[in-house]
């Protein structure tokens, strides 16, 4: 089992920045990939950014956030971060932390990010 706890959401003006954090606990040694998804009411959840747990930590980003968002991890703290810069109103969503461990998906409780115009 893996437990995920997110923090760092909030309200920000367009053009501003926020940093989300997701702390993992439990069987963290078996996590292969961690990342962030988001959901807007009435729409499907979409992938935002992923980072591999292997050495080198390859990343993958949604086209809509490339160049603005950066995913990173601190393996010593079992924490993954999402630095969000140049935020736009369309980035408003509930952001969920995700971890894949032994083929299973684990999710955090979600944190609201609201970007005002």
CSV table of N, CA, C and O in Angstrom, one decimal:
chain,number,residue,atom,x,y,z
A,1,UNK,N,0.8,-1.2,0.0
A,1,UNK,CA,0.0,0.0,0.0
A,1,UNK,C,0.9,1.2,0.0
A,1,UNK,O,1.9,1.3,0.6
A,2,UNK,N,0.4,2.2,-0.7
A,2,UNK,CA,1.1,3.5,-0.7
A,2,UNK,C,0.1,4.6,-0.4
A,2,UNK,O,-1.1,4.6,-0.9
A,3,UNK,N,0.4,5.5,0.5
A,3,UNK,CA,-0.4,6.6,0.8
A,3,UNK,C,0.2,7.9,0.3
A,3,UNK,O,1.4,8.1,0.4
A,4,UNK,N,-0.6,8.8,-0.2
A,4,UNK,CA,-0.2,10.0,-0.8
A,4,UNK,C,-0.9,11.2,-0.2
A,4,UNK,O,-2.2,11.2,-0.1
A,5,UNK,N,-0.2,12.2,0.2
A,5,UNK,CA,-0.8,13.4,0.8
A,5,UNK,C,-0.3,14.7,0.0
A,5,UNK,O,1.0,14.9,0.0
A,6,UNK,N,-1.2,15.4,-0.6
A,6,UNK,CA,-0.8,16.6,-1.3
A,6,UNK,C,-0.9,17.8,-0.5
A,6,UNK,O,-1.6,17.9,0.5
A,7,UNK,N,-0.2,18.9,-0.9
A,7,UNK,CA,-0.3,20.2,-0.3
A,7,UNK,C,0.2,21.2,-1.3
A,7,UNK,O,0.8,20.9,-2.3
A,8,UNK,N,-0.2,22.5,-1.0
A,8,UNK,CA,0.3,23.6,-1.8
A,8,UNK,C,-0.7,24.2,-2.7
A,8,UNK,O,-0.3,25.2,-3.4
A,9,UNK,N,-1.9,23.7,-2.8
A,9,UNK,CA,-2.9,24.4,-3.7
A,9,UNK,C,-3.3,25.7,-3.1
A,9,UNK,O,-2.9,26.1,-2.0
A,10,UNK,N,-4.2,26.4,-3.9
A,10,UNK,CA,-4.6,27.7,-3.5
A,10,UNK,C,-5.1,28.5,-4.6
A,10,UNK,O,-5.3,28.1,-5.7
A,11,UNK,N,-5.3,29.8,-4.3
A,11,UNK,CA,-5.8,30.8,-5.2
A,11,UNK,C,-4.6,31.7,-5.7
A,11,UNK,O,-3.9,32.2,-4.8
A,12,UNK,N,-4.5,31.9,-7.0
A,12,UNK,CA,-3.4,32.8,-7.5
A,12,UNK,C,-3.9,33.5,-8.7
A,12,UNK,O,-4.8,33.0,-9.4
A,13,UNK,N,-3.3,34.7,-8.9
A,13,UNK,CA,-3.7,35.4,-10.1
A,13,UNK,C,-3.0,34.9,-11.4
A,13,UNK,O,-1.9,34.2,-11.3
A,14,UNK,N,-3.6,35.1,-12.5
A,14,UNK,CA,-3.0,34.7,-13.8
A,14,UNK,C,-1.6,35.3,-13.9
A,14,UNK,O,-1.4,36.4,-13.5
A,15,UNK,N,-0.7,34.4,-14.3
A,15,UNK,CA,0.7,34.8,-14.4
A,15,UNK,C,1.5,34.5,-13.2
A,15,UNK,O,2.8,34.5,-13.2
A,16,UNK,N,0.8,34.1,-12.1
A,16,UNK,CA,1.5,33.7,-10.9
A,16,UNK,C,2.0,32.3,-10.8
A,16,UNK,O,2.0,31.6,-11.8
A,17,UNK,N,2.6,31.9,-9.7
A,17,UNK,CA,3.2,30.6,-9.5
A,17,UNK,C,2.6,29.9,-8.3
A,17,UNK,O,2.2,30.6,-7.3
A,18,UNK,N,2.6,28.6,-8.3
A,18,UNK,CA,2.3,27.8,-7.1
A,18,UNK,C,3.2,26.6,-7.2
A,18,UNK,O,3.6,26.1,-8.3
A,19,UNK,N,3.5,26.0,-6.0
A,19,UNK,CA,4.2,24.7,-6.0
A,19,UNK,C,3.4,23.7,-5.2
A,19,UNK,O,3.1,24.0,-4.0
A,20,UNK,N,3.1,22.6,-5.8
A,20,UNK,CA,2.4,21.5,-5.2
A,20,UNK,C,3.5,20.5,-4.7
A,20,UNK,O,4.5,20.3,-5.3
A,21,UNK,N,3.1,19.8,-3.6
A,21,UNK,CA,4.0,18.8,-3.1
A,21,UNK,C,3.1,17.6,-2.8
A,21,UNK,O,2.0,17.7,-2.4
A,22,UNK,N,3.7,16.4,-2.9
A,22,UNK,CA,3.0,15.1,-2.6
A,22,UNK,C,4.0,14.2,-1.9
A,22,UNK,O,5.0,13.8,-2.4
A,23,UNK,N,3.6,13.9,-0.7
A,23,UNK,CA,4.5,13.1,0.2
A,23,UNK,C,3.9,11.7,0.2
A,23,UNK,O,2.7,11.5,0.5
A,24,UNK,N,4.8,10.7,-0.2
A,24,UNK,CA,4.4,9.3,-0.2
A,24,UNK,C,4.8,8.6,1.1
A,24,UNK,O,5.9,8.9,1.6
A,25,UNK,N,4.0,7.6,1.5
A,25,UNK,CA,4.4,6.8,2.6
A,25,UNK,C,3.9,5.4,2.4
A,25,UNK,O,3.2,5.2,1.4
A,26,UNK,N,4.4,4.5,3.2
A,26,UNK,CA,4.1,3.1,3.0
A,26,UNK,C,5.1,2.4,2.1
A,26,UNK,O,6.3,2.6,2.4
A,27,UNK,N,4.7,1.6,1.1
A,27,UNK,CA,5.7,0.8,0.3
A,27,UNK,C,6.3,1.7,-0.8
A,27,UNK,O,6.2,1.4,-2.0
A,28,UNK,N,7.0,2.7,-0.3
A,28,UNK,CA,7.5,3.7,-1.3
A,28,UNK,C,8.6,3.1,-2.2
A,28,UNK,O,8.9,3.6,-3.3
A,29,UNK,N,9.3,2.1,-1.7
A,29,UNK,CA,10.4,1.5,-2.4
A,29,UNK,C,9.9,0.8,-3.7
A,29,UNK,O,10.7,0.6,-4.6
A,30,UNK,N,8.6,0.5,-3.8
A,30,UNK,CA,8.1,-0.2,-5.0
A,30,UNK,C,7.5,0.8,-6.0
A,30,UNK,O,7.0,0.4,-7.0
A,31,UNK,N,7.6,2.1,-5.7
A,31,UNK,CA,7.0,3.1,-6.7
A,31,UNK,C,7.8,3.2,-7.9
A,31,UNK,O,9.0,3.4,-7.8
A,32,UNK,N,7.2,3.1,-9.1
A,32,UNK,CA,7.9,3.2,-10.4
A,32,UNK,C,7.8,4.6,-10.9
A,32,UNK,O,8.7,5.1,-11.5
A,33,UNK,N,6.6,5.1,-10.8
A,33,UNK,CA,6.3,6.5,-11.4
A,33,UNK,C,5.5,7.2,-10.5
A,33,UNK,O,4.6,6.7,-9.8
A,34,UNK,N,5.7,8.5,-10.4
A,34,UNK,CA,4.9,9.4,-9.6
A,34,UNK,C,4.5,10.6,-10.5
A,34,UNK,O,5.3,10.9,-11.5
A,35,UNK,N,3.5,11.3,-10.2
A,35,UNK,CA,3.1,12.4,-11.1
A,35,UNK,C,1.8,13.1,-10.6
A,35,UNK,O,1.3,12.9,-9.5
A,36,UNK,N,1.4,13.9,-11.5
A,36,UNK,CA,0.2,14.8,-11.2
A,36,UNK,C,-0.8,14.7,-12.4
A,36,UNK,O,-0.4,14.7,-13.6
A,37,UNK,N,-2.1,14.6,-12.0
A,37,UNK,CA,-3.2,14.7,-12.9
A,37,UNK,C,-4.1,15.8,-12.4
A,37,UNK,O,-4.0,16.3,-11.3
A,38,UNK,N,-5.0,16.2,-13.3
A,38,UNK,CA,-6.0,17.3,-12.8
A,38,UNK,C,-7.3,17.0,-13.4
A,38,UNK,O,-7.4,16.3,-14.5
A,39,UNK,N,-8.3,17.5,-12.7
A,39,UNK,CA,-9.7,17.3,-13.2
A,39,UNK,C,-10.5,18.6,-13.1
A,39,UNK,O,-10.5,19.2,-12.0
A,40,UNK,N,-11.1,18.9,-14.1
A,40,UNK,CA,-12.1,20.1,-14.1
A,40,UNK,C,-13.5,19.5,-14.1
A,40,UNK,O,-13.7,18.5,-14.8
A,41,UNK,N,-14.4,20.0,-13.3
A,41,UNK,CA,-15.8,19.5,-13.3
A,41,UNK,C,-16.3,19.4,-14.7
A,41,UNK,O,-16.2,20.3,-15.5
A,42,UNK,N,-16.9,18.2,-15.0
A,42,UNK,CA,-17.5,17.9,-16.3
A,42,UNK,C,-16.6,17.4,-17.3
A,42,UNK,O,-17.0,17.1,-18.4
A,43,UNK,N,-15.3,17.3,-17.0
A,43,UNK,CA,-14.3,16.8,-17.9
A,43,UNK,C,-13.6,15.6,-17.3
A,43,UNK,O,-13.6,15.4,-16.1
A,44,UNK,N,-12.9,14.9,-18.2
A,44,UNK,CA,-12.1,13.7,-17.7
A,44,UNK,C,-10.8,14.2,-17.1
A,44,UNK,O,-10.3,15.3,-17.4
A,45,UNK,N,-10.3,13.4,-16.2
A,45,UNK,CA,-9.1,13.7,-15.6
A,45,UNK,C,-8.0,13.6,-16.6
A,45,UNK,O,-8.0,12.7,-17.5
A,46,UNK,N,-7.0,14.5,-16.6
A,46,UNK,CA,-5.9,14.5,-17.6
A,46,UNK,C,-4.6,14.5,-16.9
A,46,UNK,O,-4.4,15.0,-15.8
A,47,UNK,N,-3.7,13.8,-17.6
A,47,UNK,CA,-2.3,13.8,-17.1
A,47,UNK,C,-1.7,15.2,-17.2
A,47,UNK,O,-1.8,15.8,-18.2
A,48,UNK,N,-0.9,15.6,-16.2
A,48,UNK,CA,-0.2,16.9,-16.2
A,48,UNK,C,1.3,16.7,-16.4
A,48,UNK,O,1.9,17.2,-17.3
A,49,UNK,N,1.8,15.9,-15.5
A,49,UNK,CA,3.3,15.6,-15.5
A,49,UNK,C,3.6,14.4,-14.8
A,49,UNK,O,3.0,14.1,-13.7
A,50,UNK,N,4.6,13.6,-15.3
A,50,UNK,CA,5.0,12.4,-14.6
A,50,UNK,C,6.5,12.3,-14.5
A,50,UNK,O,7.2,12.9,-15.4
A,51,UNK,N,7.0,11.6,-13.5
A,51,UNK,CA,8.4,11.5,-13.4
A,51,UNK,C,8.7,10.1,-12.9
A,51,UNK,O,8.1,9.5,-12.0
A,52,UNK,N,9.7,9.4,-13.5
A,52,UNK,CA,10.1,8.1,-13.2
A,52,UNK,C,10.9,8.1,-11.9
A,52,UNK,O,11.7,9.0,-11.7
A,53,UNK,N,10.8,7.0,-11.2
A,53,UNK,CA,11.6,6.8,-10.0
A,53,UNK,C,13.0,6.3,-10.2
A,53,UNK,O,13.8,6.4,-9.3
A,54,UNK,N,13.2,5.9,-11.4
A,54,UNK,CA,14.6,5.3,-11.7
A,54,UNK,C,15.6,6.4,-11.8
A,54,UNK,O,15.3,7.6,-11.9
A,55,UNK,N,16.9,6.0,-11.8
A,55,UNK,CA,18.0,7.0,-11.9
A,55,UNK,C,17.8,7.8,-13.2
A,55,UNK,O,17.6,7.3,-14.2
A,56,UNK,N,17.9,9.1,-13.1
A,56,UNK,CA,17.7,10.0,-14.2
A,56,UNK,C,16.4,10.6,-14.2
A,56,UNK,O,16.2,11.7,-14.7
A,57,UNK,N,15.4,9.9,-13.7
A,57,UNK,CA,14.1,10.4,-13.5
A,57,UNK,C,13.5,11.0,-14.8
A,57,UNK,O,13.2,12.2,-14.8
A,58,UNK,N,13.2,10.2,-15.8
A,58,UNK,CA,12.7,10.8,-17.0
A,58,UNK,C,11.3,11.4,-16.7
A,58,UNK,O,10.6,10.9,-15.9
A,59,UNK,N,10.9,12.4,-17.5
A,59,UNK,CA,9.7,13.1,-17.3
A,59,UNK,C,8.8,13.1,-18.5
A,59,UNK,O,9.3,13.0,-19.6
A,60,UNK,N,7.6,13.4,-18.3
A,60,UNK,CA,6.6,13.5,-19.4
A,60,UNK,C,5.6,14.6,-19.0
A,60,UNK,O,5.1,14.6,-17.9
A,61,UNK,N,5.3,15.5,-19.9
A,61,UNK,CA,4.4,16.6,-19.7
A,61,UNK,C,3.2,16.6,-20.7
A,61,UNK,O,3.4,16.3,-21.9
A,62,UNK,N,2.1,17.1,-20.2
A,62,UNK,CA,1.0,17.4,-21.2
A,62,UNK,C,1.5,18.6,-22.0
A,62,UNK,O,2.2,19.5,-21.5
A,63,UNK,N,1.1,18.6,-23.2
A,63,UNK,CA,1.5,19.8,-24.1
A,63,UNK,C,1.0,21.1,-23.6
A,63,UNK,O,1.7,22.1,-23.7
A,64,UNK,N,-0.1,21.1,-22.9
A,64,UNK,CA,-0.7,22.4,-22.4
A,64,UNK,C,0.2,23.0,-21.3
A,64,UNK,O,0.0,24.2,-20.9
A,65,UNK,N,1.1,22.2,-20.7
A,65,UNK,CA,1.9,22.8,-19.5
A,65,UNK,C,3.4,22.8,-19.8
A,65,UNK,O,4.1,23.3,-19.0
A,66,UNK,N,3.8,22.3,-20.9
A,66,UNK,CA,5.2,22.3,-21.3
A,66,UNK,C,5.8,23.7,-21.3
A,66,UNK,O,5.2,24.6,-21.8
A,67,UNK,N,6.9,23.8,-20.7
A,67,UNK,CA,7.6,25.2,-20.6
A,67,UNK,C,7.1,26.0,-19.4
A,67,UNK,O,7.7,27.0,-19.1
A,68,UNK,N,6.0,25.6,-18.8
A,68,UNK,CA,5.5,26.4,-17.6
A,68,UNK,C,5.5,25.6,-16.3
A,68,UNK,O,5.8,26.1,-15.3
A,69,UNK,N,5.3,24.3,-16.4
A,69,UNK,CA,5.3,23.4,-15.2
A,69,UNK,C,6.6,22.6,-15.2
A,69,UNK,O,7.1,22.1,-16.3
A,70,UNK,N,7.1,22.3,-14.0
A,70,UNK,CA,8.2,21.4,-13.8
A,70,UNK,C,7.9,20.4,-12.7
A,70,UNK,O,7.6,20.8,-11.6
A,71,UNK,N,8.1,19.1,-13.0
A,71,UNK,CA,7.9,18.1,-12.0
A,71,UNK,C,9.3,17.6,-11.6
A,71,UNK,O,10.2,17.5,-12.4
A,72,UNK,N,9.4,17.4,-10.3
A,72,UNK,CA,10.7,17.0,-9.7
A,72,UNK,C,10.4,16.1,-8.5
A,72,UNK,O,9.3,16.0,-8.0
A,73,UNK,N,11.5,15.4,-8.0
A,73,UNK,CA,11.3,14.5,-6.9
A,73,UNK,C,12.5,14.6,-6.0
A,73,UNK,O,13.6,14.9,-6.4
A,74,UNK,N,12.2,14.3,-4.7
A,74,UNK,CA,13.2,14.2,-3.7
A,74,UNK,C,13.1,12.8,-3.1
A,74,UNK,O,12.2,12.5,-2.3
A,75,UNK,N,13.9,11.9,-3.6
A,75,UNK,CA,13.8,10.5,-3.2
A,75,UNK,C,14.0,10.3,-1.7
A,75,UNK,O,13.4,9.4,-1.1
A,76,UNK,N,14.9,11.1,-1.1
A,76,UNK,CA,15.1,11.0,0.3
A,76,UNK,C,13.9,11.3,1.2
A,76,UNK,O,13.7,10.7,2.3
A,77,UNK,N,13.1,12.2,0.6
A,77,UNK,CA,11.8,12.6,1.3
A,77,UNK,C,10.6,11.9,0.8
A,77,UNK,O,9.5,12.1,1.3
A,78,UNK,N,10.8,11.0,-0.2
A,78,UNK,CA,9.6,10.4,-0.9
A,78,UNK,C,8.6,11.4,-1.3
A,78,UNK,O,7.4,11.2,-1.1
A,79,UNK,N,9.0,12.5,-1.8
A,79,UNK,CA,8.1,13.6,-2.2
A,79,UNK,C,8.4,14.0,-3.6
A,79,UNK,O,9.5,14.0,-4.1
A,80,UNK,N,7.2,14.2,-4.3
A,80,UNK,CA,7.3,14.8,-5.7
A,80,UNK,C,6.7,16.1,-5.7
A,80,UNK,O,5.7,16.4,-4.9
A,81,UNK,N,7.2,17.0,-6.5
A,81,UNK,CA,6.8,18.4,-6.5
A,81,UNK,C,6.3,18.8,-7.9
A,81,UNK,O,6.7,18.2,-8.9
A,82,UNK,N,5.4,19.7,-8.0
A,82,UNK,CA,5.0,20.3,-9.3
A,82,UNK,C,5.1,21.8,-9.2
A,82,UNK,O,4.3,22.5,-8.5
A,83,UNK,N,6.1,22.4,-9.8
A,83,UNK,CA,6.3,23.8,-9.8
A,83,UNK,C,5.5,24.4,-11.0
A,83,UNK,O,5.8,24.0,-12.2
A,84,UNK,N,4.5,25.2,-10.7
A,84,UNK,CA,3.7,25.7,-11.8
A,84,UNK,C,3.9,27.2,-11.9
A,84,UNK,O,3.6,28.0,-11.0
A,85,UNK,N,4.4,27.6,-13.1
A,85,UNK,CA,4.7,29.1,-13.3
A,85,UNK,C,3.8,29.5,-14.5
A,85,UNK,O,3.2,28.7,-15.2
A,86,UNK,N,3.7,30.8,-14.6
A,86,UNK,CA,2.9,31.4,-15.7
A,86,UNK,C,1.5,30.8,-15.7
A,86,UNK,O,1.0,30.4,-16.8
A,87,UNK,N,0.9,30.7,-14.6
A,87,UNK,CA,-0.5,30.0,-14.5
A,87,UNK,C,-1.5,30.8,-15.3
A,87,UNK,O,-1.5,32.0,-15.3
A,88,UNK,N,-2.4,30.0,-15.8
A,88,UNK,CA,-3.5,30.6,-16.6
A,88,UNK,C,-4.9,30.2,-16.0
A,88,UNK,O,-4.9,29.1,-15.3
A,89,UNK,N,-5.9,30.9,-16.3
A,89,UNK,CA,-7.2,30.5,-15.7
A,89,UNK,C,-7.6,29.1,-16.1
A,89,UNK,O,-8.3,28.4,-15.3
A,90,UNK,N,-7.2,28.6,-17.3
A,90,UNK,CA,-7.5,27.3,-17.7
A,90,UNK,C,-6.8,26.2,-16.9
A,90,UNK,O,-7.0,25.0,-17.1
A,91,UNK,N,-5.8,26.6,-16.1
A,91,UNK,CA,-5.2,25.6,-15.2
A,91,UNK,C,-6.0,25.3,-14.0
A,91,UNK,O,-5.6,24.5,-13.2
A,92,UNK,N,-7.1,26.1,-13.8
A,92,UNK,CA,-7.9,25.8,-12.6
A,92,UNK,C,-8.5,24.4,-12.6
A,92,UNK,O,-9.1,24.0,-13.6
A,93,UNK,N,-8.2,23.7,-11.5
A,93,UNK,CA,-8.7,22.3,-11.5
A,93,UNK,C,-8.3,21.8,-10.1
A,93,UNK,O,-7.7,22.4,-9.3
A,94,UNK,N,-8.8,20.6,-9.8
A,94,UNK,CA,-8.3,19.8,-8.7
A,94,UNK,C,-7.2,19.0,-9.2
A,94,UNK,O,-7.3,18.2,-10.1
A,95,UNK,N,-6.0,19.1,-8.5
A,95,UNK,CA,-4.8,18.4,-8.9
A,95,UNK,C,-4.6,17.2,-8.0
A,95,UNK,O,-4.7,17.3,-6.7
A,96,UNK,N,-4.4,16.1,-8.6
A,96,UNK,CA,-4.2,14.8,-7.8
A,96,UNK,C,-2.8,14.3,-8.0
A,96,UNK,O,-2.3,14.2,-9.2
A,97,UNK,N,-2.3,13.8,-6.9
A,97,UNK,CA,-1.0,13.1,-7.0
A,97,UNK,C,-1.3,11.7,-7.3
A,97,UNK,O,-2.3,11.1,-6.8
A,98,UNK,N,-0.4,11.1,-8.1
A,98,UNK,CA,-0.5,9.7,-8.5
A,98,UNK,C,0.8,8.9,-8.3
A,98,UNK,O,1.9,9.5,-8.6
A,99,UNK,N,0.7,7.7,-7.9
A,99,UNK,CA,1.9,6.8,-7.9
A,99,UNK,C,1.5,5.5,-8.4
A,99,UNK,O,0.4,5.0,-8.1
A,100,UNK,N,2.4,4.9,-9.2
A,100,UNK,CA,2.2,3.6,-9.7
A,100,UNK,C,3.2,2.7,-9.0
A,100,UNK,O,4.4,2.9,-9.0
A,101,UNK,N,2.7,1.6,-8.4
A,101,UNK,CA,3.5,0.7,-7.6
A,101,UNK,C,3.0,-0.7,-7.9
A,101,UNK,O,1.9,-1.0,-7.7
A,102,UNK,N,3.9,-1.5,-8.4
A,102,UNK,CA,3.6,-2.9,-8.7
A,102,UNK,C,2.3,-3.0,-9.6
A,102,UNK,O,1.4,-3.8,-9.3
A,103,UNK,N,2.2,-2.1,-10.5
A,103,UNK,CA,1.1,-2.2,-11.5
A,103,UNK,C,-0.2,-1.6,-10.9
A,103,UNK,O,-1.2,-1.6,-11.6
A,104,UNK,N,-0.2,-1.1,-9.7
A,104,UNK,CA,-1.4,-0.5,-9.1
A,104,UNK,C,-1.3,1.0,-9.1
A,104,UNK,O,-0.2,1.6,-8.8
A,105,UNK,N,-2.4,1.7,-9.3
A,105,UNK,CA,-2.5,3.2,-9.2
A,105,UNK,C,-2.9,3.6,-7.8
A,105,UNK,O,-3.9,3.1,-7.3
A,106,UNK,N,-2.2,4.5,-7.2
A,106,UNK,CA,-2.6,5.1,-5.9
A,106,UNK,C,-2.8,6.6,-6.2
A,106,UNK,O,-2.1,7.2,-7.0
A,107,UNK,N,-3.8,7.2,-5.4
A,107,UNK,CA,-4.2,8.6,-5.6
A,107,UNK,C,-4.2,9.3,-4.3
A,107,UNK,O,-4.6,8.8,-3.3
A,108,UNK,N,-3.8,10.6,-4.4
A,108,UNK,CA,-4.0,11.5,-3.2
A,108,UNK,C,-5.4,12.0,-3.2
A,108,UNK,O,-6.3,11.7,-4.1
A,109,UNK,N,-5.7,12.8,-2.2
A,109,UNK,CA,-7.1,13.3,-2.0
A,109,UNK,C,-7.4,14.5,-2.9
A,109,UNK,O,-8.6,14.8,-3.1
A,110,UNK,N,-6.4,15.0,-3.5
A,110,UNK,CA,-6.6,16.2,-4.4
A,110,UNK,C,-6.4,17.5,-3.7
A,110,UNK,O,-6.7,17.6,-2.5
A,111,UNK,N,-6.0,18.5,-4.4
A,111,UNK,CA,-5.8,19.8,-3.9
A,111,UNK,C,-6.3,20.8,-5.0
A,111,UNK,O,-6.0,20.7,-6.2
A,112,UNK,N,-7.1,21.8,-4.6
A,112,UNK,CA,-7.7,22.7,-5.5
A,112,UNK,C,-6.7,23.8,-5.9
A,112,UNK,O,-6.0,24.4,-5.0
A,113,UNK,N,-6.6,24.1,-7.2
A,113,UNK,CA,-5.8,25.2,-7.7
A,113,UNK,C,-6.8,26.1,-8.5
A,113,UNK,O,-7.4,25.6,-9.4
A,114,UNK,N,-6.8,27.3,-8.1
A,114,UNK,CA,-7.7,28.3,-8.8
A,114,UNK,C,-6.9,29.4,-9.2
A,114,UNK,O,-6.2,30.1,-8.5
A,115,UNK,N,-7.0,29.7,-10.5
A,115,UNK,CA,-6.3,30.8,-11.1
A,115,UNK,C,-7.3,31.9,-11.6
A,115,UNK,O,-8.1,31.6,-12.5
A,116,UNK,N,-7.2,33.0,-11.0
A,116,UNK,CA,-8.1,34.1,-11.4
A,116,UNK,C,-7.6,35.0,-12.5
A,116,UNK,O,-6.4,35.2,-12.6
A,117,UNK,N,-8.5,35.5,-13.3
A,117,UNK,CA,-8.0,36.3,-14.5
A,117,UNK,C,-7.9,37.7,-14.1
A,117,UNK,O,-8.4,38.2,-13.1
